[in-house]
């Protein structure tokens, strides 16, 4: 493992030099082409290697060095970055030179969203070294980090906390809408790389060392985001424990403890969003597991299970994540260790999901919504999460009386599907489907279908349901009792919205 890079104000000029050399998202795509660019995004380096082997273009040289981990001649690199020749890159701790060939000590790539582009330094990936990761590896841009970034609510806030910052990816996003960003990590190596990335991108973060919430004892935040070390790893001497993913506790205790404790660090109305795993006992239900963690927190909770794996699938995923695969040294022992640990503790499956917690404003009972959604979702999901939090808080505050007194209308992305036997006059199944957000689909009975057909914001829900009761020859009370839970679900997930105030 290389040493740590040196952070300083002069890194702004390195950022500018990278940009001017075309080492940007668009520049790399133009250099490599779509096929090689997509492969590189999947950490498959061969197509990009083939494209750049004979290139002399500055962006091609930088791709080979910093994104593929290939050595490049010093004379080819020297003129590429204005003001940053090979000697200066060596002094910054970024590269090493041997016999006229320059090799990178870190992965360095552009990264961005719809609004900004940054440059992110992290440790060399397995695809660049061909070796398993070291236990103090600092991860770069991965699937989990981009998932959390996509799901995070992006409303302007005063204080935001990036808990377990790693290389600082979430802090980059937070810097767009938070006045103050606090970034913490237990790994000193990760903090050094976070400092480098802050300086490289011209940002000022409050960076602190310490385990989980210890560095922010007594402080509160408007937004907390965390991709915590949630991976469930057997606690044996032969099992490697990676700092970026293993919290040193048994089972899912890291995520459970964070859920139980983070509420004391949320200001009124404050939100915490994190990723996590949970173990489900044989014959058990994941909702029962997570629901128990929320007792006594006083927080609103929206937990969405996105994936489920059996113990063998889980062992394969995380052994491979560290660079250990079938046929490599120690793989079978690690695999067996995971299976034995899960069997010993009676674990039947492991769930993965996104957890959103909110401290209520004012005195009201917190709400809980634990759902499973494994399909495609909107990107980014942050706006849908924000709308869902607001809708669920409104339902908690206004109750059924408020629902009945409001003239709802179908959201613009809602469609209806009707299915029936060939030649039948009436459908046997009616499905209401959401185009954005979680892509929720609800089976509508006669009453709900009738209500949605007149749901244009002109009648209150109470008025519409009473009219439907007379048409189906049922009491208004019975129709309201039948329809209200369904209507509440549609409101919570954004299929029904209140008309805009004119």
PDB file of N, CA, C and O in Angstrom, residues 169-228:
ATOM      1  N   UNK A 169     -16.767  10.977  -0.931  1.00  0.00           N
ATOM      2  CA  UNK A 169     -17.727  11.113  -2.026  1.00  0.00           C
ATOM      3  C   UNK A 169     -18.999  11.822  -1.570  1.00  0.00           C
ATOM      4  O   UNK A 169     -19.489  12.746  -2.229  1.00  0.00           O
ATOM      5  N   UNK A 170     -19.558  11.388  -0.437  1.00  0.00           N
ATOM      6  CA  UNK A 170     -20.803  12.019   0.016  1.00  0.00           C
ATOM      7  C   UNK A 170     -20.580  13.473   0.414  1.00  0.00           C
ATOM      8  O   UNK A 170     -21.461  14.324   0.200  1.00  0.00           O
ATOM      9  N   UNK A 171     -19.413  13.778   0.947  1.00  0.00           N
ATOM     10  CA  UNK A 171     -19.121  15.171   1.303  1.00  0.00           C
ATOM     11  C   UNK A 171     -19.092  16.067   0.078  1.00  0.00           C
ATOM     12  O   UNK A 171     -19.482  17.242   0.148  1.00  0.00           O
ATOM     13  N   UNK A 172     -18.636  15.535  -1.055  1.00  0.00           N
ATOM     14  CA  UNK A 172     -18.662  16.324  -2.286  1.00  0.00           C
ATOM     15  C   UNK A 172     -20.091  16.745  -2.612  1.00  0.00           C
ATOM     16  O   UNK A 172     -20.356  17.916  -2.920  1.00  0.00           O
ATOM     17  N   UNK A 173     -21.006  15.799  -2.554  1.00  0.00           N
ATOM     18  CA  UNK A 173     -22.413  16.116  -2.829  1.00  0.00           C
ATOM     19  C   UNK A 173     -22.982  17.064  -1.770  1.00  0.00           C
ATOM     20  O   UNK A 173     -23.705  18.014  -2.101  1.00  0.00           O
ATOM     21  N   UNK A 174     -22.675  16.809  -0.514  1.00  0.00           N
ATOM     22  CA  UNK A 174     -23.209  17.657   0.551  1.00  0.00           C
ATOM     23  C   UNK A 174     -22.739  19.099   0.406  1.00  0.00           C
ATOM     24  O   UNK A 174     -23.453  20.039   0.778  1.00  0.00           O
ATOM     25  N   UNK A 175     -21.541  19.288  -0.124  1.00  0.00           N
ATOM     26  CA  UNK A 175     -21.004  20.647  -0.250  1.00  0.00           C
ATOM     27  C   UNK A 175     -21.839  21.514  -1.174  1.00  0.00           C
ATOM     28  O   UNK A 175     -21.728  22.748  -1.139  1.00  0.00           O
ATOM     29  N   UNK A 176     -22.711  20.895  -1.993  1.00  0.00           N
ATOM     30  CA  UNK A 176     -23.552  21.677  -2.892  1.00  0.00           C
ATOM     31  C   UNK A 176     -24.741  22.322  -2.178  1.00  0.00           C
ATOM     32  O   UNK A 176     -25.291  23.298  -2.684  1.00  0.00           O
ATOM     33  N   UNK A 177     -25.143  21.756  -1.026  1.00  0.00           N
ATOM     34  CA  UNK A 177     -26.381  22.273  -0.414  1.00  0.00           C
ATOM     35  C   UNK A 177     -26.307  22.397   1.104  1.00  0.00           C
ATOM     36  O   UNK A 177     -27.313  22.692   1.740  1.00  0.00           O
ATOM     37  N   UNK A 178     -25.136  22.193   1.697  1.00  0.00           N
ATOM     38  CA  UNK A 178     -24.965  22.350   3.141  1.00  0.00           C
ATOM     39  C   UNK A 178     -23.970  23.475   3.420  1.00  0.00           C
ATOM     40  O   UNK A 178     -22.920  23.564   2.783  1.00  0.00           O
ATOM     41  N   UNK A 179     -24.304  24.324   4.385  1.00  0.00           N
ATOM     42  CA  UNK A 179     -23.394  25.419   4.747  1.00  0.00           C
ATOM     43  C   UNK A 179     -22.121  24.890   5.398  1.00  0.00           C
ATOM     44  O   UNK A 179     -21.030  25.413   5.185  1.00  0.00           O
ATOM     45  N   UNK A 180     -22.267  23.829   6.230  1.00  0.00           N
ATOM     46  CA  UNK A 180     -21.137  23.226   6.920  1.00  0.00           C
ATOM     47  C   UNK A 180     -21.175  21.727   6.708  1.00  0.00           C
ATOM     48  O   UNK A 180     -22.224  21.101   6.885  1.00  0.00           O
ATOM     49  N   UNK A 181     -20.044  21.152   6.332  1.00  0.00           N
ATOM     50  CA  UNK A 181     -19.935  19.704   6.149  1.00  0.00           C
ATOM     51  C   UNK A 181     -18.907  19.177   7.142  1.00  0.00           C
ATOM     52  O   UNK A 181     -17.751  19.618   7.151  1.00  0.00           O
ATOM     53  N   UNK A 182     -19.341  18.245   7.983  1.00  0.00           N
ATOM     54  CA  UNK A 182     -18.451  17.538   8.902  1.00  0.00           C
ATOM     55  C   UNK A 182     -18.272  16.125   8.362  1.00  0.00           C
ATOM     56  O   UNK A 182     -19.256  15.434   8.098  1.00  0.00           O
ATOM     57  N   UNK A 183     -17.027  15.698   8.180  1.00  0.00           N
ATOM     58  CA  UNK A 183     -16.725  14.361   7.662  1.00  0.00           C
ATOM     59  C   UNK A 183     -15.913  13.601   8.698  1.00  0.00           C
ATOM     60  O   UNK A 183     -14.907  14.115   9.208  1.00  0.00           O
ATOM     61  N   UNK A 184     -16.347  12.385   9.028  1.00  0.00           N
ATOM     62  CA  UNK A 184     -15.658  11.592  10.042  1.00  0.00           C
ATOM     63  C   UNK A 184     -15.319  10.211   9.495  1.00  0.00           C
ATOM     64  O   UNK A 184     -15.996   9.693   8.610  1.00  0.00           O
ATOM     65  N   UNK A 185     -14.275   9.620  10.074  1.00  0.00           N
ATOM     66  CA  UNK A 185     -13.933   8.237   9.744  1.00  0.00           C
ATOM     67  C   UNK A 185     -12.983   7.719  10.811  1.00  0.00           C
ATOM     68  O   UNK A 185     -12.220   8.492  11.410  1.00  0.00           O
ATOM     69  N   UNK A 186     -13.030   6.420  11.049  1.00  0.00           N
ATOM     70  CA  UNK A 186     -12.118   5.802  12.011  1.00  0.00           C
ATOM     71  C   UNK A 186     -10.751   5.560  11.381  1.00  0.00           C
ATOM     72  O   UNK A 186      -9.750   5.416  12.084  1.00  0.00           O
ATOM     73  N   UNK A 187     -10.683   5.538  10.054  1.00  0.00           N
ATOM     74  CA  UNK A 187      -9.442   5.252   9.336  1.00  0.00           C
ATOM     75  C   UNK A 187      -8.659   6.530   9.085  1.00  0.00           C
ATOM     76  O   UNK A 187      -9.126   7.444   8.397  1.00  0.00           O
ATOM     77  N   UNK A 188      -7.450   6.592   9.623  1.00  0.00           N
ATOM     78  CA  UNK A 188      -6.606   7.767   9.386  1.00  0.00           C
ATOM     79  C   UNK A 188      -6.221   7.868   7.912  1.00  0.00           C
ATOM     80  O   UNK A 188      -6.082   8.967   7.384  1.00  0.00           O
ATOM     81  N   UNK A 189      -6.070   6.726   7.252  1.00  0.00           N
ATOM     82  CA  UNK A 189      -5.749   6.750   5.834  1.00  0.00           C
ATOM     83  C   UNK A 189      -6.901   7.341   5.034  1.00  0.00           C
ATOM     84  O   UNK A 189      -6.692   8.155   4.122  1.00  0.00           O
ATOM     85  N   UNK A 190      -8.121   6.938   5.370  1.00  0.00           N
ATOM     86  CA  UNK A 190      -9.286   7.498   4.685  1.00  0.00           C
ATOM     87  C   UNK A 190      -9.369   9.004   4.912  1.00  0.00           C
ATOM     88  O   UNK A 190      -9.680   9.765   3.982  1.00  0.00           O
ATOM     89  N   UNK A 191      -9.093   9.450   6.114  1.00  0.00           N
ATOM     90  CA  UNK A 191      -9.163  10.886   6.398  1.00  0.00           C
ATOM     91  C   UNK A 191      -8.110  11.660   5.610  1.00  0.00           C
ATOM     92  O   UNK A 191      -8.362  12.783   5.156  1.00  0.00           O
ATOM     93  N   UNK A 192      -6.933  11.086   5.443  1.00  0.00           N
ATOM     94  CA  UNK A 192      -5.901  11.751   4.649  1.00  0.00           C
ATOM     95  C   UNK A 192      -6.347  11.909   3.205  1.00  0.00           C
ATOM     96  O   UNK A 192      -6.128  12.956   2.573  1.00  0.00           O
ATOM     97  N   UNK A 193      -6.995  10.878   2.670  1.00  0.00           N
ATOM     98  CA  UNK A 193      -7.477  10.957   1.293  1.00  0.00           C
ATOM     99  C   UNK A 193      -8.660  11.910   1.200  1.00  0.00           C
ATOM    100  O   UNK A 193      -8.798  12.651   0.207  1.00  0.00           O
ATOM    101  N   UNK A 194      -9.503  11.946   2.219  1.00  0.00           N
ATOM    102  CA  UNK A 194     -10.601  12.913   2.241  1.00  0.00           C
ATOM    103  C   UNK A 194     -10.053  14.340   2.230  1.00  0.00           C
ATOM    104  O   UNK A 194     -10.565  15.210   1.510  1.00  0.00           O
ATOM    105  N   UNK A 195      -9.030  14.590   3.018  1.00  0.00           N
ATOM    106  CA  UNK A 195      -8.413  15.932   3.031  1.00  0.00           C
ATOM    107  C   UNK A 195      -7.864  16.285   1.647  1.00  0.00           C
ATOM    108  O   UNK A 195      -7.999  17.421   1.189  1.00  0.00           O
ATOM    109  N   UNK A 196      -7.234  15.314   1.016  1.00  0.00           N
ATOM    110  CA  UNK A 196      -6.703  15.544  -0.328  1.00  0.00           C
ATOM    111  C   UNK A 196      -7.830  15.903  -1.290  1.00  0.00           C
ATOM    112  O   UNK A 196      -7.721  16.864  -2.069  1.00  0.00           O
ATOM    113  N   UNK A 197      -8.932  15.139  -1.261  1.00  0.00           N
ATOM    114  CA  UNK A 197     -10.031  15.394  -2.192  1.00  0.00           C
ATOM    115  C   UNK A 197     -10.718  16.725  -1.913  1.00  0.00           C
ATOM    116  O   UNK A 197     -11.161  17.396  -2.850  1.00  0.00           O
ATOM    117  N   UNK A 198     -10.797  17.108  -0.645  1.00  0.00           N
ATOM    118  CA  UNK A 198     -11.354  18.426  -0.339  1.00  0.00           C
ATOM    119  C   UNK A 198     -10.477  19.518  -0.941  1.00  0.00           C
ATOM    120  O   UNK A 198     -10.971  20.453  -1.591  1.00  0.00           O
ATOM    121  N   UNK A 199      -9.163  19.410  -0.743  1.00  0.00           N
ATOM    122  CA  UNK A 199      -8.245  20.424  -1.271  1.00  0.00           C
ATOM    123  C   UNK A 199      -8.236  20.421  -2.799  1.00  0.00           C
ATOM    124  O   UNK A 199      -8.213  21.476  -3.433  1.00  0.00           O
ATOM    125  N   UNK A 200      -8.255  19.229  -3.394  1.00  0.00           N
ATOM    126  CA  UNK A 200      -8.223  19.118  -4.855  1.00  0.00           C
ATOM    127  C   UNK A 200      -9.419  19.808  -5.489  1.00  0.00           C
ATOM    128  O   UNK A 200      -9.314  20.393  -6.576  1.00  0.00           O
ATOM    129  N   UNK A 201     -10.554  19.772  -4.812  1.00  0.00           N
ATOM    130  CA  UNK A 201     -11.779  20.353  -5.361  1.00  0.00           C
ATOM    131  C   UNK A 201     -12.117  21.723  -4.772  1.00  0.00           C
ATOM    132  O   UNK A 201     -13.207  22.252  -4.999  1.00  0.00           O
ATOM    133  N   UNK A 202     -11.165  22.293  -4.014  1.00  0.00           N
ATOM    134  CA  UNK A 202     -11.348  23.637  -3.492  1.00  0.00           C
ATOM    135  C   UNK A 202     -12.434  23.756  -2.451  1.00  0.00           C
ATOM    136  O   UNK A 202     -13.123  24.790  -2.380  1.00  0.00           O
ATOM    137  N   UNK A 203     -12.585  22.733  -1.602  1.00  0.00           N
ATOM    138  CA  UNK A 203     -13.656  22.706  -0.610  1.00  0.00           C
ATOM    139  C   UNK A 203     -13.079  22.676   0.802  1.00  0.00           C
ATOM    140  O   UNK A 203     -11.977  22.179   1.033  1.00  0.00           O
ATOM    141  N   UNK A 204     -13.853  23.195   1.747  1.00  0.00           N
ATOM    142  CA  UNK A 204     -13.411  23.293   3.138  1.00  0.00           C
ATOM    143  C   UNK A 204     -14.366  22.491   4.010  1.00  0.00           C
ATOM    144  O   UNK A 204     -15.513  22.903   4.230  1.00  0.00           O
ATOM    145  N   UNK A 205     -13.910  21.345   4.490  1.00  0.00           N
ATOM    146  CA  UNK A 205     -14.722  20.495   5.352  1.00  0.00           C
ATOM    147  C   UNK A 205     -14.096  20.391   6.733  1.00  0.00           C
ATOM    148  O   UNK A 205     -12.889  20.508   6.901  1.00  0.00           O
ATOM    149  N   UNK A 206     -14.938  20.152   7.717  1.00  0.00           N
ATOM    150  CA  UNK A 206     -14.491  19.883   9.081  1.00  0.00           C
ATOM    151  C   UNK A 206     -14.274  18.372   9.183  1.00  0.00           C
ATOM    152  O   UNK A 206     -15.233  17.602   9.291  1.00  0.00           O
ATOM    153  N   UNK A 207     -13.018  17.926   9.119  1.00  0.00           N
ATOM    154  CA  UNK A 207     -12.686  16.507   9.018  1.00  0.00           C
ATOM    155  C   UNK A 207     -12.159  16.026  10.368  1.00  0.00           C
ATOM    156  O   UNK A 207     -11.212  16.587  10.914  1.00  0.00           O
ATOM    157  N   UNK A 208     -12.800  14.957  10.888  1.00  0.00           N
ATOM    158  CA  UNK A 208     -12.486  14.490  12.239  1.00  0.00           C
ATOM    159  C   UNK A 208     -12.274  12.977  12.261  1.00  0.00           C
ATOM    160  O   UNK A 208     -12.943  12.241  11.551  1.00  0.00           O
ATOM    161  N   UNK A 209     -11.381  12.545  13.165  1.00  0.00           N
ATOM    162  CA  UNK A 209     -11.110  11.124  13.348  1.00  0.00           C
ATOM    163  C   UNK A 209     -11.942  10.584  14.504  1.00  0.00           C
ATOM    164  O   UNK A 209     -12.170  11.267  15.508  1.00  0.00           O
ATOM    165  N   UNK A 210     -12.390   9.342  14.363  1.00  0.00           N
ATOM    166  CA  UNK A 210     -13.110   8.695  15.452  1.00  0.00           C
ATOM    167  C   UNK A 210     -14.109   7.679  14.950  1.00  0.00           C
ATOM    168  O   UNK A 210     -14.476   7.660  13.772  1.00  0.00           O
ATOM    169  N   UNK A 211     -14.553   6.836  15.861  1.00  0.00           N
ATOM    170  CA  UNK A 211     -15.441   5.732  15.523  1.00  0.00           C
ATOM    171  C   UNK A 211     -16.905   6.170  15.558  1.00  0.00           C
ATOM    172  O   UNK A 211     -17.371   6.720  16.557  1.00  0.00           O
ATOM    173  N   UNK A 212     -17.594   5.949  14.464  1.00  0.00           N
ATOM    174  CA  UNK A 212     -19.022   6.194  14.345  1.00  0.00           C
ATOM    175  C   UNK A 212     -19.369   7.600  14.856  1.00  0.00           C
ATOM    176  O   UNK A 212     -18.815   8.568  14.384  1.00  0.00           O
ATOM    177  N   UNK A 213     -20.254   7.727  15.858  1.00  0.00           N
ATOM    178  CA  UNK A 213     -20.743   9.040  16.284  1.00  0.00           C
ATOM    179  C   UNK A 213     -19.878   9.696  17.366  1.00  0.00           C
ATOM    180  O   UNK A 213     -20.175  10.822  17.791  1.00  0.00           O
ATOM    181  N   UNK A 214     -18.814   9.025  17.775  1.00  0.00           N
ATOM    182  CA  UNK A 214     -17.988   9.588  18.849  1.00  0.00           C
ATOM    183  C   UNK A 214     -17.422  10.972  18.523  1.00  0.00           C
ATOM    184  O   UNK A 214     -17.384  11.849  19.401  1.00  0.00           O
ATOM    185  N   UNK A 215     -16.976  11.240  17.295  1.00  0.00           N
ATOM    186  CA  UNK A 215     -16.376  12.554  17.021  1.00  0.00           C
ATOM    187  C   UNK A 215     -17.367  13.714  17.069  1.00  0.00           C
ATOM    188  O   UNK A 215     -16.948  14.875  17.053  1.00  0.00           O
ATOM    189  N   UNK A 216     -18.683  13.431  17.088  1.00  0.00           N
ATOM    190  CA  UNK A 216     -19.675  14.513  17.082  1.00  0.00           C
ATOM    191  C   UNK A 216     -20.545  14.442  18.334  1.00  0.00           C
ATOM    192  O   UNK A 216     -21.706  14.865  18.320  1.00  0.00           O
ATOM    193  N   UNK A 217     -19.993  13.954  19.428  1.00  0.00           N
ATOM    194  CA  UNK A 217     -20.751  13.844  20.677  1.00  0.00           C
ATOM    195  C   UNK A 217     -21.322  15.204  21.066  1.00  0.00           C
ATOM    196  O   UNK A 217     -20.622  16.218  21.060  1.00  0.00           O
ATOM    197  N   UNK A 218     -22.621  15.231  21.378  1.00  0.00           N
ATOM    198  CA  UNK A 218     -23.280  16.456  21.813  1.00  0.00           C
ATOM    199  C   UNK A 218     -23.688  17.399  20.707  1.00  0.00           C
ATOM    200  O   UNK A 218     -24.257  18.457  20.983  1.00  0.00           O
ATOM    201  N   UNK A 219     -23.421  17.067  19.457  1.00  0.00           N
ATOM    202  CA  UNK A 219     -23.755  17.937  18.330  1.00  0.00           C
ATOM    203  C   UNK A 219     -24.974  17.411  17.576  1.00  0.00           C
ATOM    204  O   UNK A 219     -25.250  16.208  17.562  1.00  0.00           O
ATOM    205  N   UNK A 220     -25.685  18.331  16.941  1.00  0.00           N
ATOM    206  CA  UNK A 220     -26.827  17.946  16.117  1.00  0.00           C
ATOM    207  C   UNK A 220     -26.638  18.476  14.693  1.00  0.00           C
ATOM    208  O   UNK A 220     -25.906  19.441  14.460  1.00  0.00           O
ATOM    209  N   UNK A 221     -27.361  17.809  13.773  1.00  0.00           N
ATOM    210  CA  UNK A 221     -27.222  18.118  12.351  1.00  0.00           C
ATOM    211  C   UNK A 221     -28.587  18.123  11.687  1.00  0.00           C
ATOM    212  O   UNK A 221     -29.538  17.496  12.169  1.00  0.00           O
ATOM    213  N   UNK A 222     -28.657  18.839  10.582  1.00  0.00           N
ATOM    214  CA  UNK A 222     -29.879  18.858   9.785  1.00  0.00           C
ATOM    215  C   UNK A 222     -29.952  17.664   8.838  1.00  0.00           C
ATOM    216  O   UNK A 222     -31.033  17.260   8.425  1.00  0.00           O
ATOM    217  N   UNK A 223     -28.781  17.115   8.498  1.00  0.00           N
ATOM    218  CA  UNK A 223     -28.727  15.960   7.597  1.00  0.00           C
ATOM    219  C   UNK A 223     -27.511  15.112   7.953  1.00  0.00           C
ATOM    220  O   UNK A 223     -26.410  15.635   8.097  1.00  0.00           O
ATOM    221  N   UNK A 224     -27.748  13.823   8.115  1.00  0.00           N
ATOM    222  CA  UNK A 224     -26.673  12.862   8.339  1.00  0.00           C
ATOM    223  C   UNK A 224     -26.756  11.821   7.229  1.00  0.00           C
ATOM    224  O   UNK A 224     -27.827  11.257   6.982  1.00  0.00           O
ATOM    225  N   UNK A 225     -25.649  11.584   6.553  1.00  0.00           N
ATOM    226  CA  UNK A 225     -25.603  10.515   5.549  1.00  0.00           C
ATOM    227  C   UNK A 225     -24.487   9.563   5.931  1.00  0.00           C
ATOM    228  O   UNK A 225     -23.445   9.983   6.458  1.00  0.00           O
ATOM    229  N   UNK A 226     -24.708   8.273   5.667  1.00  0.00           N
ATOM    230  CA  UNK A 226     -23.689   7.299   6.036  1.00  0.00           C
ATOM    231  C   UNK A 226     -23.796   6.052   5.178  1.00  0.00           C
ATOM    232  O   UNK A 226     -24.879   5.490   5.008  1.00  0.00           O
ATOM    233  N   UNK A 227     -22.658   5.670   4.622  1.00  0.00           N
ATOM    234  CA  UNK A 227     -22.483   4.340   4.048  1.00  0.00           C
ATOM    235  C   UNK A 227     -21.591   3.607   5.040  1.00  0.00           C
ATOM    236  O   UNK A 227     -20.382   3.501   4.839  1.00  0.00           O
ATOM    237  N   UNK A 228     -22.179   3.143   6.149  1.00  0.00           N
ATOM    238  CA  UNK A 228     -21.366   2.653   7.264  1.00  0.00           C
ATOM    239  C   UNK A 228     -20.718   1.311   6.933  1.00  0.00           C
ATOM    240  O   UNK A 228     -21.073   0.653   5.943  1.00  0.00           O
TER     241      UNK A 228
END
